[in-house]
CSV table of C-alpha atoms and ligand atoms in Angstrom, one decimal:
chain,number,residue,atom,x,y,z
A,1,UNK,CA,-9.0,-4.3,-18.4
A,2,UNK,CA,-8.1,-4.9,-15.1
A,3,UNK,CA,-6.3,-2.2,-12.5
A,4,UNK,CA,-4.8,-2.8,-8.8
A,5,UNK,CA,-6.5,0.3,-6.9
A,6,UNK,CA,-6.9,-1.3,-3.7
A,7,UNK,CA,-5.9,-4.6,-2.2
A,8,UNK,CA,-9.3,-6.0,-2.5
A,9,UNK,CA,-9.3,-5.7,-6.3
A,10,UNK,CA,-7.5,-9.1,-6.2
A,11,UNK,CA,-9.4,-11.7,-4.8
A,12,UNK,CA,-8.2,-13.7,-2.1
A,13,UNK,CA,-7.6,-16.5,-4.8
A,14,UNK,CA,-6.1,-14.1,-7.2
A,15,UNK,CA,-3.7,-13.0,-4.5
A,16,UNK,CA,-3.2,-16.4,-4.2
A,17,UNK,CA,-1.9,-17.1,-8.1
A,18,UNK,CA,0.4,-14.1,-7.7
A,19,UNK,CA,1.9,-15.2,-4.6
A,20,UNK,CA,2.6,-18.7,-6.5
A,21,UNK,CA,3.7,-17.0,-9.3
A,22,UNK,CA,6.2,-14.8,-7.7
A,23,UNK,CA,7.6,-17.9,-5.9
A,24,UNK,CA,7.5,-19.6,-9.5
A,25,UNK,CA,9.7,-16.1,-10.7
A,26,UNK,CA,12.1,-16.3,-7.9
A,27,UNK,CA,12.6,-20.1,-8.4
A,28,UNK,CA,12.6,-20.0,-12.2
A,29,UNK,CA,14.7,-16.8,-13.2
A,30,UNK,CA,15.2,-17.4,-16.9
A,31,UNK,CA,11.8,-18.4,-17.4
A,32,UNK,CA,9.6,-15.5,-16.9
A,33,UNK,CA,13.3,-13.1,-18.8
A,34,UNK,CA,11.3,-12.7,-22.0
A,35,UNK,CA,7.6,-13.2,-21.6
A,36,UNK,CA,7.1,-8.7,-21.5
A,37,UNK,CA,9.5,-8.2,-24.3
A,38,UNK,CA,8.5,-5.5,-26.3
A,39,UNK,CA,6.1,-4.4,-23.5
A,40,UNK,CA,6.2,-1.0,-21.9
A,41,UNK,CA,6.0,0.1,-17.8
A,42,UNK,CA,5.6,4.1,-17.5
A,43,UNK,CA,6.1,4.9,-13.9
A,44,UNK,CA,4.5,8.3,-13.3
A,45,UNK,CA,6.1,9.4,-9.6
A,46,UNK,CA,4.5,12.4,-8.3
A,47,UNK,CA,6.1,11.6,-5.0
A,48,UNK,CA,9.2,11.0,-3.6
A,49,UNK,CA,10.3,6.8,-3.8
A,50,UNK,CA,13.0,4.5,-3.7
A,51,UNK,CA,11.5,1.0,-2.9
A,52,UNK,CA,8.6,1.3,-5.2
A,53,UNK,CA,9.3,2.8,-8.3
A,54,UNK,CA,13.2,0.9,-8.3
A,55,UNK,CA,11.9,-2.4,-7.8
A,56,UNK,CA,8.7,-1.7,-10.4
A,57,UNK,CA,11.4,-0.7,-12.8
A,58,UNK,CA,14.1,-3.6,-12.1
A,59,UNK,CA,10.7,-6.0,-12.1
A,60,UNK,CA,9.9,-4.3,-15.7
A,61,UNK,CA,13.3,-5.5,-16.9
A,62,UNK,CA,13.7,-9.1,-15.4
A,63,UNK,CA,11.0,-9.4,-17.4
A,64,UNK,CA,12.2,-8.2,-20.8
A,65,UNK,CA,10.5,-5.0,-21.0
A,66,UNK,CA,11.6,-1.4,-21.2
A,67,UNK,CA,10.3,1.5,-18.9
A,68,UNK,CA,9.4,5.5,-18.9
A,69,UNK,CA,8.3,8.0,-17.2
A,70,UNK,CA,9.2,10.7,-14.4
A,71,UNK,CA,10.2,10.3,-10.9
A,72,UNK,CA,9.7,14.2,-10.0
A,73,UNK,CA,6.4,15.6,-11.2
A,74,UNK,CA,7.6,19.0,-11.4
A,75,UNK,CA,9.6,18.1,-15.2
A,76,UNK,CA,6.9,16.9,-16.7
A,77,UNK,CA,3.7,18.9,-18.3
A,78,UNK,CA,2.1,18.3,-14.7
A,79,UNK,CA,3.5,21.7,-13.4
A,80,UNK,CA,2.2,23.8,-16.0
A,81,UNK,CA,-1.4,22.3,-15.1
A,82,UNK,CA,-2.1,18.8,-16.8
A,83,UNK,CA,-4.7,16.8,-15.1
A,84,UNK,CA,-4.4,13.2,-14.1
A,85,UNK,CA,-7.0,11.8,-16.5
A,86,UNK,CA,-5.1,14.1,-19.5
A,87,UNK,CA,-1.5,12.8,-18.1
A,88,UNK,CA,-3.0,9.2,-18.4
A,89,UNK,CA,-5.2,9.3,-21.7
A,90,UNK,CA,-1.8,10.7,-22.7
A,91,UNK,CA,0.8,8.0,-21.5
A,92,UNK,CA,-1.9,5.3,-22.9
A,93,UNK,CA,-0.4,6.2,-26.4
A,94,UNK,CA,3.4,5.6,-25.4
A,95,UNK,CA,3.0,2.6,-22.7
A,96,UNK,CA,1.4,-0.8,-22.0
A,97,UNK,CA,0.8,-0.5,-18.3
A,98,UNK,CA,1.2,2.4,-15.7
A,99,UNK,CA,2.6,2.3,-12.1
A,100,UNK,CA,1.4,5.5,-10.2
A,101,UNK,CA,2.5,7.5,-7.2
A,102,UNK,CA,0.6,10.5,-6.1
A,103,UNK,CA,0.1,12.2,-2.9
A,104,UNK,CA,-3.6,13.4,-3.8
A,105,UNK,CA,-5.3,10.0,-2.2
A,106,UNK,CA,-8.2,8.6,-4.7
A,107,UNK,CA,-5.8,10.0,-7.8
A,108,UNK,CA,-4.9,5.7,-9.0
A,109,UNK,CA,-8.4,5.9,-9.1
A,110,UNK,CA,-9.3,8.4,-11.5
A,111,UNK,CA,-6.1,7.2,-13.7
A,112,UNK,CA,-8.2,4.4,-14.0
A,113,UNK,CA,-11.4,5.8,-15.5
A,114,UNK,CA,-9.6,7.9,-18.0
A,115,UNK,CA,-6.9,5.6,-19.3
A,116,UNK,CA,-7.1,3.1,-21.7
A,117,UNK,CA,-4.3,0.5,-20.0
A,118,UNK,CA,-3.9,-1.1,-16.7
A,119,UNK,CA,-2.5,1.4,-13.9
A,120,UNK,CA,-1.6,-0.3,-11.0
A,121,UNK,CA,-1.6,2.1,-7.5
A,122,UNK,CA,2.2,2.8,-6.3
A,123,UNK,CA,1.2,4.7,-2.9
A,124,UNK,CA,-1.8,7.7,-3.0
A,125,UNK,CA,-1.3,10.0,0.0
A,126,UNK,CA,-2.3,8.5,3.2
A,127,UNK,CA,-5.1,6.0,1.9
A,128,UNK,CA,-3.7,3.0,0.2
A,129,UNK,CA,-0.4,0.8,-1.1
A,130,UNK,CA,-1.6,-2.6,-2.6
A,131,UNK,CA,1.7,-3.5,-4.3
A,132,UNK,CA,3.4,-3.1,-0.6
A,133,UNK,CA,0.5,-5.2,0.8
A,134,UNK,CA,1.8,-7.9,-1.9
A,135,UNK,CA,5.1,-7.6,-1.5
A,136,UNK,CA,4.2,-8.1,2.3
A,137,UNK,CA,1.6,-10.7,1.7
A,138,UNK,CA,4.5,-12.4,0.4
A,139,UNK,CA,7.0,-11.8,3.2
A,140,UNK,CA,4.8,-13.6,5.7
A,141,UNK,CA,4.3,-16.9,3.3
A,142,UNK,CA,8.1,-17.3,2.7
A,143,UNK,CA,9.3,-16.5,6.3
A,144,UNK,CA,5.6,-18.0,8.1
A,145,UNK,CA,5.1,-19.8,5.3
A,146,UNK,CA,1.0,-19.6,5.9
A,147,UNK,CA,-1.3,-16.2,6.1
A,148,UNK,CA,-4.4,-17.6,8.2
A,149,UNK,CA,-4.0,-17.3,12.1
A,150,UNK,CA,-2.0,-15.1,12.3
A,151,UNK,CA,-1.7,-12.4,15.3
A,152,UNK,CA,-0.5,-8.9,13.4
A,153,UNK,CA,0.9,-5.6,15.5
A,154,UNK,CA,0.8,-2.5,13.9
A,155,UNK,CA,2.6,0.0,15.3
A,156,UNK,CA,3.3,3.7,14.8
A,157,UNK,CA,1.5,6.1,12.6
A,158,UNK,CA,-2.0,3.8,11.3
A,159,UNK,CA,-3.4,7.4,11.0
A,160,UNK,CA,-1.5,8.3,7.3
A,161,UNK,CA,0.4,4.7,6.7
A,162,UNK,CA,-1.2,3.6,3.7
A,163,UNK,CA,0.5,0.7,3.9
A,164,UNK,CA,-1.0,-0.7,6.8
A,165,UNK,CA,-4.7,0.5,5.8
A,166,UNK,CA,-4.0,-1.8,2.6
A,167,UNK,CA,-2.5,-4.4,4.7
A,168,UNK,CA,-5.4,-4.2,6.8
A,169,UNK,CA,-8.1,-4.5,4.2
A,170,UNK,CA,-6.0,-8.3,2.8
A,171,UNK,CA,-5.1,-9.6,5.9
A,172,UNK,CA,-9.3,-9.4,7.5
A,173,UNK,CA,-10.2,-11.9,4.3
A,174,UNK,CA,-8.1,-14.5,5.9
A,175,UNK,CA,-9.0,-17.0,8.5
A,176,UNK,CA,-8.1,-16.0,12.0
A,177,UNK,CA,-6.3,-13.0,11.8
A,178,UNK,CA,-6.1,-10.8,14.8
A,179,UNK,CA,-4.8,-6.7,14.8
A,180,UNK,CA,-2.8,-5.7,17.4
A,181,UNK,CA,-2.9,-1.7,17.4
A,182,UNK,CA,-0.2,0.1,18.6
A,183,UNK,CA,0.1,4.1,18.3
A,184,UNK,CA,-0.5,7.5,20.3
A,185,UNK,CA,-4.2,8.4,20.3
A,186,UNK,CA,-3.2,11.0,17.7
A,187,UNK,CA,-2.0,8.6,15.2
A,188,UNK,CA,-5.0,5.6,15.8
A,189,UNK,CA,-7.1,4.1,12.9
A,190,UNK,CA,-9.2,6.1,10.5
A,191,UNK,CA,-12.4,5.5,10.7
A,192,UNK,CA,-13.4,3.9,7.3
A,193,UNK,CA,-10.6,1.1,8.5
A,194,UNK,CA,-11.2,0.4,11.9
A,195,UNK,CA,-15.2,-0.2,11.0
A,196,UNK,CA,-14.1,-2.8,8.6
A,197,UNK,CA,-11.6,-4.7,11.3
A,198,UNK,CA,-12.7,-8.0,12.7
A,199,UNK,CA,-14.3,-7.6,16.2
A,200,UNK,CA,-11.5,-9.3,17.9
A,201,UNK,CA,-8.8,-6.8,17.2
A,202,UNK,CA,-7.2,-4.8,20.3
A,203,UNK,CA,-5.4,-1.5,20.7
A,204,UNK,CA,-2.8,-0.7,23.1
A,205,UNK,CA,0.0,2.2,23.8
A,206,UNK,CA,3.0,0.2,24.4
A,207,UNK,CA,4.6,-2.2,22.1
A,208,UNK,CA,5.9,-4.0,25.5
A,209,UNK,CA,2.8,-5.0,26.5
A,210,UNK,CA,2.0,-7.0,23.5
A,211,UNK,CA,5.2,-8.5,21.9
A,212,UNK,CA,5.1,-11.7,23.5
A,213,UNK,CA,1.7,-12.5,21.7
A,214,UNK,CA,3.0,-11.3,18.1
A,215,UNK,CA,3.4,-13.8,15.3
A,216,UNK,CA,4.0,-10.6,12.9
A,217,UNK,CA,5.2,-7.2,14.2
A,218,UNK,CA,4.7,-4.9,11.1
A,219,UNK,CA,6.5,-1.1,12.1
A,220,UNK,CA,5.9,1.9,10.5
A,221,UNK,CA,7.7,5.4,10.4
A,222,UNK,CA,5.7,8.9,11.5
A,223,UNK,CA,5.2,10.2,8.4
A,224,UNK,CA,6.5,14.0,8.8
A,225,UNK,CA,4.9,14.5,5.1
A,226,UNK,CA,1.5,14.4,6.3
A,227,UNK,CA,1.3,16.5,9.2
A,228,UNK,CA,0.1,20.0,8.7
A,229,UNK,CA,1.5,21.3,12.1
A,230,UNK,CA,5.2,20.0,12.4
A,231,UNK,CA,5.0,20.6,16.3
A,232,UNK,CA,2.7,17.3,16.5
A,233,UNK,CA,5.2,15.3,14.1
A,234,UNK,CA,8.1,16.7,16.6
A,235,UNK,CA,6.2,15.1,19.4
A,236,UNK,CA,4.9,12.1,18.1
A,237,UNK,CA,7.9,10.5,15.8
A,238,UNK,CA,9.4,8.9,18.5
A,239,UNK,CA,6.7,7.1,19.8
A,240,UNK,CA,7.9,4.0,19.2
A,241,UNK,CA,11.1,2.9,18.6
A,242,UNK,CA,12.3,-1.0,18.4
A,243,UNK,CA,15.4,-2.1,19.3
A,244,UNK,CA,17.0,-5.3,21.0
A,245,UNK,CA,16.1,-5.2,24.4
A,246,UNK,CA,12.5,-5.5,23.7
A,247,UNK,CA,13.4,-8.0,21.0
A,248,UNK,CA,14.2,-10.5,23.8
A,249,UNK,CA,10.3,-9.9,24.8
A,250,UNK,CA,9.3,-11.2,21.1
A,251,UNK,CA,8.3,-14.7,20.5
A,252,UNK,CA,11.3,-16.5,18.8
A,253,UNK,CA,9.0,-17.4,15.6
A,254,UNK,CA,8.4,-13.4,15.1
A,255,UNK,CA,8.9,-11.2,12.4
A,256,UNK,CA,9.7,-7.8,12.2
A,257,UNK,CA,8.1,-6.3,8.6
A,258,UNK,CA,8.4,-2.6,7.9
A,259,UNK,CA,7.5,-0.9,4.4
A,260,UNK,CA,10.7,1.5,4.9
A,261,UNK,CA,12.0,3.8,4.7
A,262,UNK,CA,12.8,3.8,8.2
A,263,UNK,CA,13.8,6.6,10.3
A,264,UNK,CA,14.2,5.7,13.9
A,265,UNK,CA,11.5,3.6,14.8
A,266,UNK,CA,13.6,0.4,14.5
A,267,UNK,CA,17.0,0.8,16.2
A,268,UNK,CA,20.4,-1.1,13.8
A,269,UNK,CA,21.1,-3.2,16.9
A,270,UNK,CA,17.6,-5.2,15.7
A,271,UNK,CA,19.1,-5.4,11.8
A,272,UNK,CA,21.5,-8.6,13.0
A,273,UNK,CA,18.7,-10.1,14.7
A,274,UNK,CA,17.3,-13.2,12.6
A,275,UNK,CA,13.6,-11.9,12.9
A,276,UNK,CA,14.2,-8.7,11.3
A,277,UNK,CA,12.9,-9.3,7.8
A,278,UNK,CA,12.7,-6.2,6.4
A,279,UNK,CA,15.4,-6.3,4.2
A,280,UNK,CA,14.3,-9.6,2.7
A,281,UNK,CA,10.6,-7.9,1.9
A,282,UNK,CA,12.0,-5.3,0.2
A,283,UNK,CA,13.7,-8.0,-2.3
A,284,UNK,CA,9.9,-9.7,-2.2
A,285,UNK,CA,8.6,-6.5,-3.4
A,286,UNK,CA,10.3,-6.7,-7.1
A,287,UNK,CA,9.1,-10.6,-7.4
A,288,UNK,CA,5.6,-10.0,-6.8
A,289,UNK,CA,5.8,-6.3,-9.0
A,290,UNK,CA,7.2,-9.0,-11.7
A,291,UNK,CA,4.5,-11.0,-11.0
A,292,UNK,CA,1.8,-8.4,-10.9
A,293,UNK,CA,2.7,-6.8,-14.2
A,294,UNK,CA,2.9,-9.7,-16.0
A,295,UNK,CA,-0.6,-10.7,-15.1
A,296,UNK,CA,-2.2,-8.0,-15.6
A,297,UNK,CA,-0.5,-7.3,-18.9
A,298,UNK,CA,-2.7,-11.0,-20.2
A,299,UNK,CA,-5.8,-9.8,-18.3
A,300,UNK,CA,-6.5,-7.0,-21.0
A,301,UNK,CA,-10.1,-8.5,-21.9
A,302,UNK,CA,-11.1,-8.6,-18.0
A,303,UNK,CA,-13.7,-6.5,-16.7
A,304,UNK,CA,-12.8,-4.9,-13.2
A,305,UNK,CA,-14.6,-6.3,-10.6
A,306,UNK,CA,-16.5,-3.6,-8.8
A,307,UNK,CA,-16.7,-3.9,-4.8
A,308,UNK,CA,-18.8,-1.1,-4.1
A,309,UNK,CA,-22.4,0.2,-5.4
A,310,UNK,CA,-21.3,3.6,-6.5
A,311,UNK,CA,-23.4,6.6,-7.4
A,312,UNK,CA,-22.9,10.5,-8.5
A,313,UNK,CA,-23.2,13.0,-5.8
A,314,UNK,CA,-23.0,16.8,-5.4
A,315,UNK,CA,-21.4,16.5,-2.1
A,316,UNK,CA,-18.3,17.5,-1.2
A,317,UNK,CA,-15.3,15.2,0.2
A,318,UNK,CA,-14.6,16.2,3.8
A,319,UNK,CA,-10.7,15.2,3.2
A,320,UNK,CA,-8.9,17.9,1.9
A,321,UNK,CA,-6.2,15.4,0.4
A,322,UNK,CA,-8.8,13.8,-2.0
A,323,UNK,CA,-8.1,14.3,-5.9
A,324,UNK,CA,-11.4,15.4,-6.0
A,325,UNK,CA,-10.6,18.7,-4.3
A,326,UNK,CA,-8.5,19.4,-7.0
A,327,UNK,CA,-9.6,17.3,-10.5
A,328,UNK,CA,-12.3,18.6,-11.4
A,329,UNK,CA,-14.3,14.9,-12.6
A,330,UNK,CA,-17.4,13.8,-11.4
A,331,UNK,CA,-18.1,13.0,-7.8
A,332,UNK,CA,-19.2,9.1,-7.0
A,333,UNK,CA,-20.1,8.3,-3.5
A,334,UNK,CA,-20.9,4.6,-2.0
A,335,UNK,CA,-22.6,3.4,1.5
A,336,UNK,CA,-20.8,2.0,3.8
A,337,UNK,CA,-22.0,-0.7,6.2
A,338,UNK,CA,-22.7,1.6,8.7
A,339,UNK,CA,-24.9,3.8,6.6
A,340,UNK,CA,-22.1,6.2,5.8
A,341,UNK,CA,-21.7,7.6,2.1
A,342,UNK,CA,-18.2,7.8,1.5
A,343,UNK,CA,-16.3,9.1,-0.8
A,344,UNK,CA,-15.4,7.0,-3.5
A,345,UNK,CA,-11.7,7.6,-4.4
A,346,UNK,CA,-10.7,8.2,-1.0
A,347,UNK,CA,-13.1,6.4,1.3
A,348,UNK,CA,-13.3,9.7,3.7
A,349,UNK,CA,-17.2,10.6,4.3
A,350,UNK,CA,-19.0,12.9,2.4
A,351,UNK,CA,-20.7,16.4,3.6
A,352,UNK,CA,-23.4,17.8,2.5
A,353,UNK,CA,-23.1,20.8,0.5
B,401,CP,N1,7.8,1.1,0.9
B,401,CP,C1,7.8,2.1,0.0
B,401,CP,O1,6.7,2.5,-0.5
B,401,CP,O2,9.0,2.7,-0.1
B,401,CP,P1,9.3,3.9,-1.1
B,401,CP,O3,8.5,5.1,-0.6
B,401,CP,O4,10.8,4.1,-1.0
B,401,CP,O5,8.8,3.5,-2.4
């Protein structure tokens, strides 16, 4: 069957066919209100969500079909000790298809191996969010209405924001795309993503500098859930923060994208201004969850394309938020292009034991 782990487990033509069909869903309501009846979504939240597991449920239900599962690990079997693969090979029996949230990064992907429907990544830790990366794929089309040459900023934490990692790894597949980094030196690129950006990308400390050449302006919160000293958080969160005196710096064609929640990163007096589309991607993220789950509910005799030669390994992941530091299943590594084995749930490199 086939799973959403990572952006690039759609092609760019696949993404394609879900963009048209979630423009098909929002243009054709009553059309697509029956084809999941009788179908089952379990979302299995093992961290904290609005956006993502609301719209994933309301998506479940435009479509006809009923939902489960648990929005706070803690009440379910998870906190007396149940595994990933055991929760999944479990919730296979009660469910058709699985949304998952976790903040282990690489979990999605041992759901994957061990259960016996599609599970489609909600958000692991700081490493990836393909169903935002949809849901933002298909806020530039409506409001740009194209996704090749296209000048991107990304600004605040690309350190931990899965989102943009994801966003990242779609938007280098089309033609012309250019990054625009924007963070503190603390909060810049990991490495596995910025090796993978094309060469033309540039990275800057102030979002003044570059707003006038910014066809997209993606913002993204400092996530105070990922940093082990709070002191840093304290001194980085407000890096950043947007508002509508440097709007007037913005080209007028702009748009402002943000995964939310926000905190203070984009200031209310930019919510008024036309170019703030944030609100309007979060209503894009339940048409393309629609459109997600009902594909890959008729893809259940597809193989899963596999991106990366992987192999078994004894050595251990250097990032202590990988699922393998905790699951105990085997250990699969890949080479990057730089020669690098990597991890591969988590993409972080490997060190020898
Ligand atoms: N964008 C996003 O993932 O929001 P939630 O954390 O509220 O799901």
């Amino acid at each position: 069957m086939r799973h959403l782990i990572d952006p690039t487990d759609l092609s760019v033509e696949e993404t394609q066919q879900l963009l048209e069909l979630a423009i098909d869903i929002i243009n054709n309501r009553q059309k697509y209100a029956h084809v999941c009846d009788g179908k089952k979504l379990a979302t299995l939240f093992y961290e904290p969500s609005t956006r993502t597991r609301l719209s994933f449920t309301a998506a479940m239900m435009e479509l006809g079909g009923n939902v489960l599962g648990f929005s706070d690990a803690r009440t379910s079997s998870v906190s007396k000790g149940e595994t990933v693969a055991d929760t999944v090979r479990v919730v296979s029996s009660f469910a058709d298809i699985i949304a998952m949230r976790h903040f282990k990064e690489g979990a999605p992907n041992v759901a994957a191996q061990f259960s016996r429907i599609p599970i489609i990544n909600a958000g692991d830790g700081g490493h990836s969010h393909p169903t935002q990366t949809l849901t933002d794929l298909l806020s530039i089309m409506r409001e740009l209405g194209h996704l090749d040459n296209l000048t991107i900023g990304l600004c605040g934490d690309l350190k931990y924001g899965r989102t943009v990692h994801s966003l990242i790894k779609a938007m280098k597949r089309y033609e012309g795309t250019r990054f625009v980094l924007i963070s503190p030196d603390e909060l810049r690129l990991p490495d596995y993503i910025k090796n993978i950006l094309p060469s033309n990308f540039i990275e800057v400390n102030t979002l003044e500098e570059v707003l006038h050449m910014l066809d997209v302006l993606y913002m993204t919160r400092v996530q105070q859930e990922r940093f082990a000293n709070q002191d840093d958080y304290e001194r980085l969160k407000d890096s950043f923060i947007l508002d509508a005196k440097k709007m007037t710096l913005a080209p007028e064609h702009m748009i402002v994208l943000h995964p939310l929640p926000r905190v203070n990163e984009i200031s209310t007096d930019v919510d008024s201004d036309p170019r703030a589309a944030y609100f309007r991607q979060v209503e894009n993220g339940k048409f393309v969850r629609m459109a997600l789950i009902y594909t890959l509910l008729q893809k259940t005799e597809e193989t899963q394309p596999q991106n990366k030669v992987l192999s078994a390994t004894t050595h251990t992941c250097t990032n202590d938020r990988c699922i393998t530091r905790t699951e105990p299943i085997e250990k699969l590594a890949y080479t990057d292009t730089e020669g690098i084995e990597r991890c591969a749930y988590c993409d972080h490199c490997l060190k020898t034991n």
